[in-house]
Structures are given as C-alpha cells and as structure tokens.
Short mmCIF file of C-alpha atoms and ligand atoms in Angstrom, two decimals:
data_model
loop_
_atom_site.label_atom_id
_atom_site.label_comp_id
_atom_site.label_asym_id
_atom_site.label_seq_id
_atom_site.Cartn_x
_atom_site.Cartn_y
_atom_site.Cartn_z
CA UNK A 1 53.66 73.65 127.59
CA UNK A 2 54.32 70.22 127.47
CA UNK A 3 51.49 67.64 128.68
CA UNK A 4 48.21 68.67 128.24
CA UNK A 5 44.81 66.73 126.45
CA UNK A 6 41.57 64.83 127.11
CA UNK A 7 41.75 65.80 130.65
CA UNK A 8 42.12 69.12 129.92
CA UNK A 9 39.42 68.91 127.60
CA UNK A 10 36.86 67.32 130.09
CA UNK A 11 37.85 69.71 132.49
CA UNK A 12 36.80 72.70 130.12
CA UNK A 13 33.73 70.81 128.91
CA UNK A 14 32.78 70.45 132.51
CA UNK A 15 32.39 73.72 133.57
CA UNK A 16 30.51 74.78 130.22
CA UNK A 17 28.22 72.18 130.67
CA UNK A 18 27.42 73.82 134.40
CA UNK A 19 27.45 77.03 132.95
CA UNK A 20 29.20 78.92 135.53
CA UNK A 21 32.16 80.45 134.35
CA UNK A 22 32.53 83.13 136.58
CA UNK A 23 34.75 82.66 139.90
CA UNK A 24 32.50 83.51 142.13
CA UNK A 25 29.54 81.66 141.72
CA UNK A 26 26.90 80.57 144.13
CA UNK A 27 28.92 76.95 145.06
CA UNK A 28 32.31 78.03 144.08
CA UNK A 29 33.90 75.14 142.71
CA UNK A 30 37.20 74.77 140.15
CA UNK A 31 39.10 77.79 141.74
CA UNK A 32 38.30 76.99 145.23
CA UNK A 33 39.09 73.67 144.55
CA UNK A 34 41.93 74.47 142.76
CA UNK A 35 43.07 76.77 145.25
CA UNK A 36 42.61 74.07 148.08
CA UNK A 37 44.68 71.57 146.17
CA UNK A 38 47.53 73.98 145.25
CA UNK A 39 47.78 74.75 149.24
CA UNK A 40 47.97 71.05 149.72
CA UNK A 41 50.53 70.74 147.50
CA UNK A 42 52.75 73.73 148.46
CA UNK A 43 51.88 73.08 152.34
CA UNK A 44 51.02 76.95 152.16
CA UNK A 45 48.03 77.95 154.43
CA UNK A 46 47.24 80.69 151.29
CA UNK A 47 46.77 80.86 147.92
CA UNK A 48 45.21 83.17 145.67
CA UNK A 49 44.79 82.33 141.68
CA UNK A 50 44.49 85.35 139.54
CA UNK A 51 45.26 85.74 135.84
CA UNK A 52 48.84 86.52 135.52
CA UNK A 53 52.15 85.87 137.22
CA UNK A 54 52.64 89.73 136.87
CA UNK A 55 49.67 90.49 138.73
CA UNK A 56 50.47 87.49 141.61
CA UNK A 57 53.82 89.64 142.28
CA UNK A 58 52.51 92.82 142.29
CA UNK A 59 49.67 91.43 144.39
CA UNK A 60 52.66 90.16 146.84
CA UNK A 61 54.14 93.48 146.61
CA UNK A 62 51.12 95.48 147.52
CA UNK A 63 50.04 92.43 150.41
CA UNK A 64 53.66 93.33 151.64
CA UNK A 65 52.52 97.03 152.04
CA UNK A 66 55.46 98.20 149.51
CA UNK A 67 54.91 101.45 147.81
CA UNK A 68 56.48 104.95 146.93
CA UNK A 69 59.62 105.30 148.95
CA UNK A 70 60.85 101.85 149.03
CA UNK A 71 63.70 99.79 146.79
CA UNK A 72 62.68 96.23 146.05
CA UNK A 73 66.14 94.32 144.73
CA UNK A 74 65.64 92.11 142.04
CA UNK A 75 68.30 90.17 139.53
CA UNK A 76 69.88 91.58 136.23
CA UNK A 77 68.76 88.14 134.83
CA UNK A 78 64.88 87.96 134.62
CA UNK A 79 61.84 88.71 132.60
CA UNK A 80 61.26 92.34 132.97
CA UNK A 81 57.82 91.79 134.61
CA UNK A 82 59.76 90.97 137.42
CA UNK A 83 60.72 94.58 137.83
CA UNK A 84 57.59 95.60 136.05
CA UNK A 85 55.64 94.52 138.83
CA UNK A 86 57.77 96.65 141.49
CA UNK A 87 57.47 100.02 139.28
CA UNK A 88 53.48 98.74 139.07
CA UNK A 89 53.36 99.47 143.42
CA UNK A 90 55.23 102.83 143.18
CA UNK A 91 58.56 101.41 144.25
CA UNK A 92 61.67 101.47 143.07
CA UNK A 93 63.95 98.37 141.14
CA UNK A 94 67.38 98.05 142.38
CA UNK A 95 68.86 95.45 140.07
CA UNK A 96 71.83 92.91 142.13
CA UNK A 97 74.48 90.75 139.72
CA UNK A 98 73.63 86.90 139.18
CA UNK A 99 76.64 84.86 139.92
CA UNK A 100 77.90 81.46 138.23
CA UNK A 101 74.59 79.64 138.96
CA UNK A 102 72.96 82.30 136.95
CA UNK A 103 70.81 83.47 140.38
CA UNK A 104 71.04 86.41 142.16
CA UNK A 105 74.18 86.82 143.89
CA UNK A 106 73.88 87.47 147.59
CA UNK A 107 76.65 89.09 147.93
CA UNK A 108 75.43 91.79 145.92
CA UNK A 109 72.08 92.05 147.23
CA UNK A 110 73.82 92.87 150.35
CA UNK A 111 75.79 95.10 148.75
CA UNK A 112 72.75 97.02 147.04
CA UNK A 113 71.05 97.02 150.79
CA UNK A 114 69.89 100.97 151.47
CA UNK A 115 67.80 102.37 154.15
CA UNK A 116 64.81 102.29 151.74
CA UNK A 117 65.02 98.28 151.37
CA UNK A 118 62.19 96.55 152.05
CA UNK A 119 62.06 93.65 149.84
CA UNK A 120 64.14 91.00 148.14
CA UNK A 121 62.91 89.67 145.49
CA UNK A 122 64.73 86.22 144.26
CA UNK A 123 63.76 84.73 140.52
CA UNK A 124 64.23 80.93 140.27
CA UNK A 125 64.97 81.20 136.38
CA UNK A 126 64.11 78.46 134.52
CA UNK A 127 64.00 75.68 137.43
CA UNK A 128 66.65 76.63 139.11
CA UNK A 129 66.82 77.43 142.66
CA UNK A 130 68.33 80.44 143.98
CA UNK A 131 70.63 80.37 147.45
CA UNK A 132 67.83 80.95 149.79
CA UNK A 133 69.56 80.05 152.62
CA UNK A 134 72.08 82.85 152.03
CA UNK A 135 68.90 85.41 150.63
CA UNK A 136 66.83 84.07 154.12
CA UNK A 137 69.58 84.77 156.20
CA UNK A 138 70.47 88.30 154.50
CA UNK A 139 67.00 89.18 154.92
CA UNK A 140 66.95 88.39 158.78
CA UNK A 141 69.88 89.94 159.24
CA UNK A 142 68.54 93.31 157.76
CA UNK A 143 64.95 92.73 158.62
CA UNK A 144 63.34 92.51 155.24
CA UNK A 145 61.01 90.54 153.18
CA UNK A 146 61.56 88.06 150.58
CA UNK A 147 59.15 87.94 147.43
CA UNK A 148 60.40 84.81 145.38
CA UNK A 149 59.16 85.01 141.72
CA UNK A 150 58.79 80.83 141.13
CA UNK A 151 56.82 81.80 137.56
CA UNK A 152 59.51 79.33 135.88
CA UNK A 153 59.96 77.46 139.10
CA UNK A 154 56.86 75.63 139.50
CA UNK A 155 57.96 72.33 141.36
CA UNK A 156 61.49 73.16 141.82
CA UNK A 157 62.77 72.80 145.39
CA UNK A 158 65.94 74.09 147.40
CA UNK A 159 67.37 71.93 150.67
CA UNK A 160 64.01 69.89 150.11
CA UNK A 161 61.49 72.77 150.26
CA UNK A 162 59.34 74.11 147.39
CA UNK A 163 60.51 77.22 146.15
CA UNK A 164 57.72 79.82 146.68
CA UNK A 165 56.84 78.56 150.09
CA UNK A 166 60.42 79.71 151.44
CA UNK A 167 60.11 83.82 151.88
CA UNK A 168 57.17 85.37 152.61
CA UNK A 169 55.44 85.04 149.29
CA UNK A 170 56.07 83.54 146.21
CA UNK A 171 54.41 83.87 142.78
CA UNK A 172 53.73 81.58 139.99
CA UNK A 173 53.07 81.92 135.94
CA UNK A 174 51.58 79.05 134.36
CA UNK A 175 51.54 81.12 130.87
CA UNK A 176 51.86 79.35 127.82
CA UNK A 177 55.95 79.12 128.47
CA UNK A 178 55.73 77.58 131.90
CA UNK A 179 55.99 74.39 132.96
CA UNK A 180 52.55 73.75 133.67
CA UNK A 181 50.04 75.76 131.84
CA UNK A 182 46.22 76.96 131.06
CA UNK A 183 47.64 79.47 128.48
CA UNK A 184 47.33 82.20 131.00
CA UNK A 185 46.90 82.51 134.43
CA UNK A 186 49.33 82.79 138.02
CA UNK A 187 49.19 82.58 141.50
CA UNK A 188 50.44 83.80 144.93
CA UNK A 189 51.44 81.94 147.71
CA UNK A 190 51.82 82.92 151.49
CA UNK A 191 51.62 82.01 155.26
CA UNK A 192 51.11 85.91 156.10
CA UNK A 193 47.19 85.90 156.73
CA UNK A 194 47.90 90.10 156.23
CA UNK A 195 49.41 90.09 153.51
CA UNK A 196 47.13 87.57 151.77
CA UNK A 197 44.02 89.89 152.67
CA UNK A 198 45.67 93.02 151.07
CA UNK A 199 46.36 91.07 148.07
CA UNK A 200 43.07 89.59 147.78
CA UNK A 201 41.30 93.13 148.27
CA UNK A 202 44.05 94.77 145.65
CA UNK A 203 43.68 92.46 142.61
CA UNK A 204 39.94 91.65 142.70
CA UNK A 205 37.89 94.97 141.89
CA UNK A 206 34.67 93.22 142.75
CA UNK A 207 36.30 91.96 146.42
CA UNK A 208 34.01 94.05 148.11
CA UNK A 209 30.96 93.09 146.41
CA UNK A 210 31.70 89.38 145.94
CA UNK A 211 33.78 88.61 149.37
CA UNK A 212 31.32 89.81 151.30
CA UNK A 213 31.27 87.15 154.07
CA UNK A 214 34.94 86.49 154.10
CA UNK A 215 36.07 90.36 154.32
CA UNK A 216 33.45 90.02 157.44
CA UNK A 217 36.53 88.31 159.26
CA UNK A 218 39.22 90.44 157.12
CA UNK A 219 41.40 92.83 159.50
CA UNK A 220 42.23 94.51 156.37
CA UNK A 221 39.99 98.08 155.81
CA UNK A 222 39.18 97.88 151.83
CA UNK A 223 41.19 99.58 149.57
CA UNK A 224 40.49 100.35 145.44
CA UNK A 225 42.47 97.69 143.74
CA UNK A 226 42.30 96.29 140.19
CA UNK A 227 41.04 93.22 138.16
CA UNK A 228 43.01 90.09 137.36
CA UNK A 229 40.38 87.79 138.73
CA UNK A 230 40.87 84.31 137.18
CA UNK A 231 37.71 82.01 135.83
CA UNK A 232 36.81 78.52 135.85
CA UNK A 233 37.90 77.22 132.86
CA UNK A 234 41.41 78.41 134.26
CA UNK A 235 41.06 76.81 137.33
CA UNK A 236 39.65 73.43 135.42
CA UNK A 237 42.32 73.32 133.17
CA UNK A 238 45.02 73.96 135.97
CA UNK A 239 43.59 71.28 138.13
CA UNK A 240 44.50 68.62 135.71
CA UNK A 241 47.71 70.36 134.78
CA UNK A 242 48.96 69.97 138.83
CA UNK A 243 48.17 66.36 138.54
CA UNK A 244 50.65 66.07 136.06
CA UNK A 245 53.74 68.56 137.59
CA UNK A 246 54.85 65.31 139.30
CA UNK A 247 55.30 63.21 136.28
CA UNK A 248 56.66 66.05 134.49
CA UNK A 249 59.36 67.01 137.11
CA UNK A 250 60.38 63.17 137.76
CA UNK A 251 61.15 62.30 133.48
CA UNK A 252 62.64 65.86 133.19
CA UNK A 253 65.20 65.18 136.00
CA UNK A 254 65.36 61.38 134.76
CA UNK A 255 66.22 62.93 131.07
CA UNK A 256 68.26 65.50 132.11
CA UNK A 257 70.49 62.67 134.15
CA UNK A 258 70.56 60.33 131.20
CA UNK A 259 71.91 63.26 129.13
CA UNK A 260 74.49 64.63 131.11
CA UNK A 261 75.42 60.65 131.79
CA UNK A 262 75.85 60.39 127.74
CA UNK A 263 77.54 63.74 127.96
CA UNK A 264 80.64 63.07 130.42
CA UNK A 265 82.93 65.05 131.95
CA UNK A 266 82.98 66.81 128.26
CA UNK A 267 80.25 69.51 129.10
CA UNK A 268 80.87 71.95 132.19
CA UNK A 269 77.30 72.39 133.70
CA UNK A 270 77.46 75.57 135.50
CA UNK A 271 77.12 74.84 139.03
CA UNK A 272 74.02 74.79 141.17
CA UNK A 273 72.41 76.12 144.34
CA UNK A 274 70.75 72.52 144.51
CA UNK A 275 70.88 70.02 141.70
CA UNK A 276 68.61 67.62 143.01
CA UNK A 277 65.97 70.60 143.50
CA UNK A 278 66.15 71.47 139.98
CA UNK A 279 63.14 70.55 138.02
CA UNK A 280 65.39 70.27 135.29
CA UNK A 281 63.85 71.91 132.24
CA UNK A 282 66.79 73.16 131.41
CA UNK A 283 70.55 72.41 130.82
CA UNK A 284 73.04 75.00 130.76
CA UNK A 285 76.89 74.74 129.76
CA UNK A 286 79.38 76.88 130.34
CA UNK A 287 82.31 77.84 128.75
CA UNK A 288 85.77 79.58 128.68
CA UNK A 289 84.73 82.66 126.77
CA UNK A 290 82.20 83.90 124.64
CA UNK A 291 82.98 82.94 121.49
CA UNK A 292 83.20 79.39 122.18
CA UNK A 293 79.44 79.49 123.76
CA UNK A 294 78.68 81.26 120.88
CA UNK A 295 79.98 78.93 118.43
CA UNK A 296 78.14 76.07 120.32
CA UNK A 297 74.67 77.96 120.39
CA UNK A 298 75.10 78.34 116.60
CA UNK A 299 75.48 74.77 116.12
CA UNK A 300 73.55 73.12 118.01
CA UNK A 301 70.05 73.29 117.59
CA UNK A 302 67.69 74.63 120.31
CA UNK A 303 70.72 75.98 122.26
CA UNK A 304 71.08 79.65 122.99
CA UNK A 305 73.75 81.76 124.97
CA UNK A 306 71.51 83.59 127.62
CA UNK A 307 72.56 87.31 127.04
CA UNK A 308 70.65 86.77 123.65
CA UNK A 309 67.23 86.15 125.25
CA UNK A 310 66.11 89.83 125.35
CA UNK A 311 63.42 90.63 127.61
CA UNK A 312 65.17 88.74 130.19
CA UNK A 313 68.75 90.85 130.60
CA UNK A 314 68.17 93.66 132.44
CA UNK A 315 70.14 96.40 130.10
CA UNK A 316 67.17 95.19 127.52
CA UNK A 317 64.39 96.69 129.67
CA UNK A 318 63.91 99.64 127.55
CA UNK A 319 60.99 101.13 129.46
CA UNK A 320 63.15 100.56 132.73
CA UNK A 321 66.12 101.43 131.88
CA UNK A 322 64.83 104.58 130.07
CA UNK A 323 62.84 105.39 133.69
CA UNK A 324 59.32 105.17 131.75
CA UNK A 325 57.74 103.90 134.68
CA UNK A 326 53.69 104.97 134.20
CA UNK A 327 51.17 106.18 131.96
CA UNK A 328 50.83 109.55 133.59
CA UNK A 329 53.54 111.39 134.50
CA UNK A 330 52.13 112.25 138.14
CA UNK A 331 51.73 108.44 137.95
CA UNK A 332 55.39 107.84 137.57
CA UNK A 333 57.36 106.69 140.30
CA UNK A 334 60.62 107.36 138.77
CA UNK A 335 59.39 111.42 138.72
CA UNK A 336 57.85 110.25 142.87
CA UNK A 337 59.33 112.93 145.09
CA UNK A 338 59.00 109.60 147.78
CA UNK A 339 61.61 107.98 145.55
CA UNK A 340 65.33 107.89 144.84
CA UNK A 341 65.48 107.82 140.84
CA UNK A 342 68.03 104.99 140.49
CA UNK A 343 70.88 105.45 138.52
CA UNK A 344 70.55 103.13 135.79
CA UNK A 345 73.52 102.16 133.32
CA UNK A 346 73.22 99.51 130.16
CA UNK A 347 77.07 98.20 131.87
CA UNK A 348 75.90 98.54 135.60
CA UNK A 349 76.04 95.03 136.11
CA UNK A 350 79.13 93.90 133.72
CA UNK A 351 79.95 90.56 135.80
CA UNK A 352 76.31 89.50 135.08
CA UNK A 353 76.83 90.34 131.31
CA UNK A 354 79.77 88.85 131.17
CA UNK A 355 78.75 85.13 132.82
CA UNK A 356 75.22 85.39 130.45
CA UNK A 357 77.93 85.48 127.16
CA UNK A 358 79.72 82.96 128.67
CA UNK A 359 77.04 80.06 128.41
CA UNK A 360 74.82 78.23 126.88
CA UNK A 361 71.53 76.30 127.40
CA UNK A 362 69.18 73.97 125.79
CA UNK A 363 65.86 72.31 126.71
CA UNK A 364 65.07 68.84 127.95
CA UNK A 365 62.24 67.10 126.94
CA UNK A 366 60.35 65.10 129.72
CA UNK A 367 58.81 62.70 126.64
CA UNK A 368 62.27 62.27 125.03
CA UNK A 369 63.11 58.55 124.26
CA UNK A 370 66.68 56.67 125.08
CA UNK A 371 66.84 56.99 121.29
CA UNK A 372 66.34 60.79 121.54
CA UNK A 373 68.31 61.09 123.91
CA UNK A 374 71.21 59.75 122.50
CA UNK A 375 70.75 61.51 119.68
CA UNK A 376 70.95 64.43 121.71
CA UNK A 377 74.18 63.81 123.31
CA UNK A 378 75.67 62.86 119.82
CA UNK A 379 74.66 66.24 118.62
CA UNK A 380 76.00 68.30 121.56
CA UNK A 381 79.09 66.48 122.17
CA UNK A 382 79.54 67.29 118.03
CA UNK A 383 78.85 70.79 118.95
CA UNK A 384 81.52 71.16 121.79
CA UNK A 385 84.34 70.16 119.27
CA UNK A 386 83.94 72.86 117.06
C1 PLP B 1 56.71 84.44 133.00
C2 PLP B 1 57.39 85.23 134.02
C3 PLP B 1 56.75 86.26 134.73
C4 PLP B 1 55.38 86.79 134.38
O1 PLP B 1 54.43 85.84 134.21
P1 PLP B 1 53.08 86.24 133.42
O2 PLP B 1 52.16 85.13 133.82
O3 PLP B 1 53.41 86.23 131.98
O4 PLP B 1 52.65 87.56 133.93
C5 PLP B 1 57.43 86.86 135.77
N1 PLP B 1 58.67 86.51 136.09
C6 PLP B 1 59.34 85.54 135.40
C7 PLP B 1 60.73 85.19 135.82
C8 PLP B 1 58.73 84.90 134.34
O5 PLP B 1 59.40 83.98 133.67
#
C-alpha cells in the first residue's frame, strides 16, 4: 500500500459520523457510489464489491455456472487463492506453464484443453498483462470462458484495454499488498447481466432479504450462497484510494522508465505482453542461469528470484497439491465422482520452474526521487557485476 492519508481518514470519519456502516442501508451510499465510480472507470456495465479478491473469483466462478465436473486452467505462477477459489465451486485446477513474460503460456493452455474445460482463468501477476489476445482467441476457438484474476493488476492495461474488462469477468484484491488498498476488500467485474446476478445472489447471504426490489427484475431463481458482503468504511476508504490509481500508475511507469534509462542495455528485462500496459510496480531481470539471479537477489536489496516467493509457485500449494480440497470429505471435490482427480506432480510444470529460478525482480517506488533513483541504478548495476 503505497498512498493513503487525510482523505482516507475523512472518508472513514464520514461514514461514522452518519452511523451507517452496514451496506445496505436505507440511502445506500459509499458502496453504491463506489460501485458506480469503479464501472465508470473500468467502462464495465457491472460491478460487485465484496470483501476479498478470493471471494470476487469464486463469485465469477459460480456467476459462470462452473461446478463439479468441470476443469478451470489456471497458471503454475500465482497466489494459490487463485486455484483456491476453483476447488471453492467444486471444480477442478488444471495448472498451464508461464512462459518468458512470466504469464500463462497459451500454448499450454491449449495444450491442457479437455472436454471438461470450461474456463480459463489468466493472472496478471504483479502488473503485468497476460497475452489476451492469444487467451481471447483460444477461448473462441474452443468456446470457453475467460475469468482474469487482475487482484495485482489493478490499472494495468493490454492493447489499450483494462485488464479485467477483457474476458468475461475479472476480479480484483485491494488487500493490504495491492496496489490500491482498504486493508481488505475485492471486487468483480462483468458485462454478463447472468452471471453478475448469480454472483450477487452467491456471495451475499442476506441477498434475498436485503435485494428485495432488485432480485424483483433478477432472471436468476435464488440459490443459498455465502457472506463476503463488504461495508462502508471499505467502500469510503476505496473511493479515495481510486482517485489516486491514476497518479500512482503514471510515477510508477515514469520511475520504472527513469530506472531502466539509468540501467542500460546492462539489465535484460524479461520481455512483455505489453510494456506500455504495465502499471509498472515491478521490475524483473532475467538472467543466464540460476545462480547468477541468485547471486543478484542476494545482493541487492529488495530483489528476489520468483521461485522463492512460496505461496505463489504452484508445487508450494500444499493443500492442492496434496488434493485436500474441503473440510468434509463428501465436501471434497478431489474425492467428487463428477470429477477427474488431476494428476498432480511437484515437477509437472519444469519449464515454469525453471524460468521462475532464472530471474529476478525488485519493486519500484512511485514516490522515489531522481536522487533515489539513481541510487537505485548504482546499486543494481553493482549487483549485476558480481
Ligand atoms: C491477492 C491475490 C488474490 C487474493 O486476493 P485476496 O483479496 O487476498 O483474497 C488472488 N489472486 C492473486 C494473483 C493475488 O495476488
């Protein structure tokens, strides 16, 4: 989280000074404006906030009518939530090889395409953009969905569009790690008036009590669904933190420029579905083998090699990999007698391993100085000799 202050706080001390906390009160207010200004911003025609960027792709998942039976692909290289969320509908995780950009390779996807596909899901990792011409046009081709999980995407673009308004749904996080932030919180995105109904019903419990006049016009029959309603300090909070994504986005890319300027030709950046769409919060090297991004990561500070970021590499998703997929076992779709048990090995996806070890990244600051910056470079370009 990197801008945030007296707005923030005026926001919150707004909306305990009303007193009305709760979503859904009588004049709804910071989440229905919230919700209006996100659309505005996205150009999406819906938009649901709800507390978690888990719960906004699950809530995609279940809009898309995905359940027991079905394969979702996602990436070897992303938080496990991502495939969290697709055990959380009763499907199945099929996990596809990144390539040298570090996204999903298309290739593979279409490679790990069965007759029980019904969903790819694309993760724009750390403000990059995934190929989502090649995923849009796989996806036509085979006549499935796309689910893009923006959570570390917010405000990145590919070929001039937002990522998240590109497939059929995307999903944001604006946790405590994510570019813009209310500690907690996400939010789903989508033109498919269906699919936002089903996803409204599933992750408000109290839909059915509180909706009553808009599930009047729903076509959607209600369903049981769970709770990760959002509140109005959330909303408040992320009102003021979308003003900002602009600025944010615009001195990250102007830092990251001015660093890679300072840089040269000595640092390989690995290449890019879109560099211009990148919101740049990032900067990743690569290298000729793994020691060598290894030795760089251990001396410069802030710099890591990506294999080493644990949650996010899919042979360290212990409770996936080890088919642990509910509390219950007659819960569990990996024990689902509508499901395929995949066939899950810690090497399964070597070439994904292999380009993770082979690189290294380090943050950019969007309030970094010329001074800091060239600092910076000094300290990197120090680090690439050894
Ligand atoms: C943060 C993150 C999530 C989950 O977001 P939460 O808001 O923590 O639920 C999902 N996918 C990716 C790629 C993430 O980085």
């Amino acid at each position: 989280m990197y801008r945030i202050g007296q707005e923030e706080k005026d926001a919150v001390a707004r909306v305990i000074d009303s007193k009305k906390l709760f979503k859904v009160n009588d004049e709804a207010q910071e989440t229905y404006h919230f919700e209006e200004e996100l659309k505005a911003y996205f150009g999406t025609p819906h938009t649901i906030l709800m507390t978690s960027g888990q719960g906004a792709l699950t809530s995609a998942l279940i809009g898309m009518g995905v359940g027991p039976g079905d394969e979702v692909i996602v990436p070897a290289y992303t938080y496990i939530a991502t495939a969290m969320a697709v055990v959380a509908v009763g499907a199945m995780p099929v996990i596809a090889e990144i390539d040298d950009t570090l996204m999903i390779d298309p290739a593979d996807i279409e490679r790990k395409i069965t007759d029980r596909t019904k969903v790819i899901l694309p993760v724009h990792m750390q403000g990059y953009p995934c190929n989502m011409d090649a995923i849009m046009a796989i996806a036509k081709k085979h006549g499935l969905r796309v689910l893009e999980d923006a959570c570390q995407a917010v405000g990145t673009s590919f070929g001039g569009k937002l990522v998240g308004t590109i497939g059929d749904a995307g999903a944001f996080s604006f946790n405590y790690f994510k570019i813009i932030s209310a500690g907690e919180g996400g939010a789903l995105l989508t033109k498919d008036r269906s699919l936002f109904e089903r996803a409204l019903i599933y992750h408000d419990s109290s839909a059915i009590a509180y909706f009553g006049n808009q599930l009047e016009s729903f076509t959607t029959a209600p369903f049981c669904g769970v709770e990760y309603r959002t509140n109005e300090i959330t909303a408040a909070i992320l009102r003021e933190q979308l003003k900002k994504l602009d600025g944010i986005v615009h001195d990250l890319r102007k830092n990251k420029k001015l660093l890679c300027e300072a840089l040269g030709d000595k640092a390989k950046l690995i290449p890019s579905n879109d560099a211009a769409g990148e919101s740049a919060m990032n900067c990743t090297l690569r290298f000729d083998s793994a020691e060598e991004a290894d030795r760089f990561a251990n001396t410069v500070s802030g710099a890591t090699v990506p294999i080493n970021t644990g949650k996010h590499i899919y042979s360290n998703w212990d409770v996936i990999m080890a088919k642990k997929g509910a509390f219950h076992p007659l819960m569990d779709p990996f024990r689902m007698a509508a499901n395929r048990a995949p066939d899950y090995t810690p090497d399964m996806c070597q070439k994904s391993l292999d380009i993770l070890s082979r690189c290294a990244h380090f943050g950019i600051n969007p309030d970094w100085t010329e001074a800091d910056i060239e600092a910076r470079a000094k300290e990197i370009l120090r680090g690439l000799q050894v």
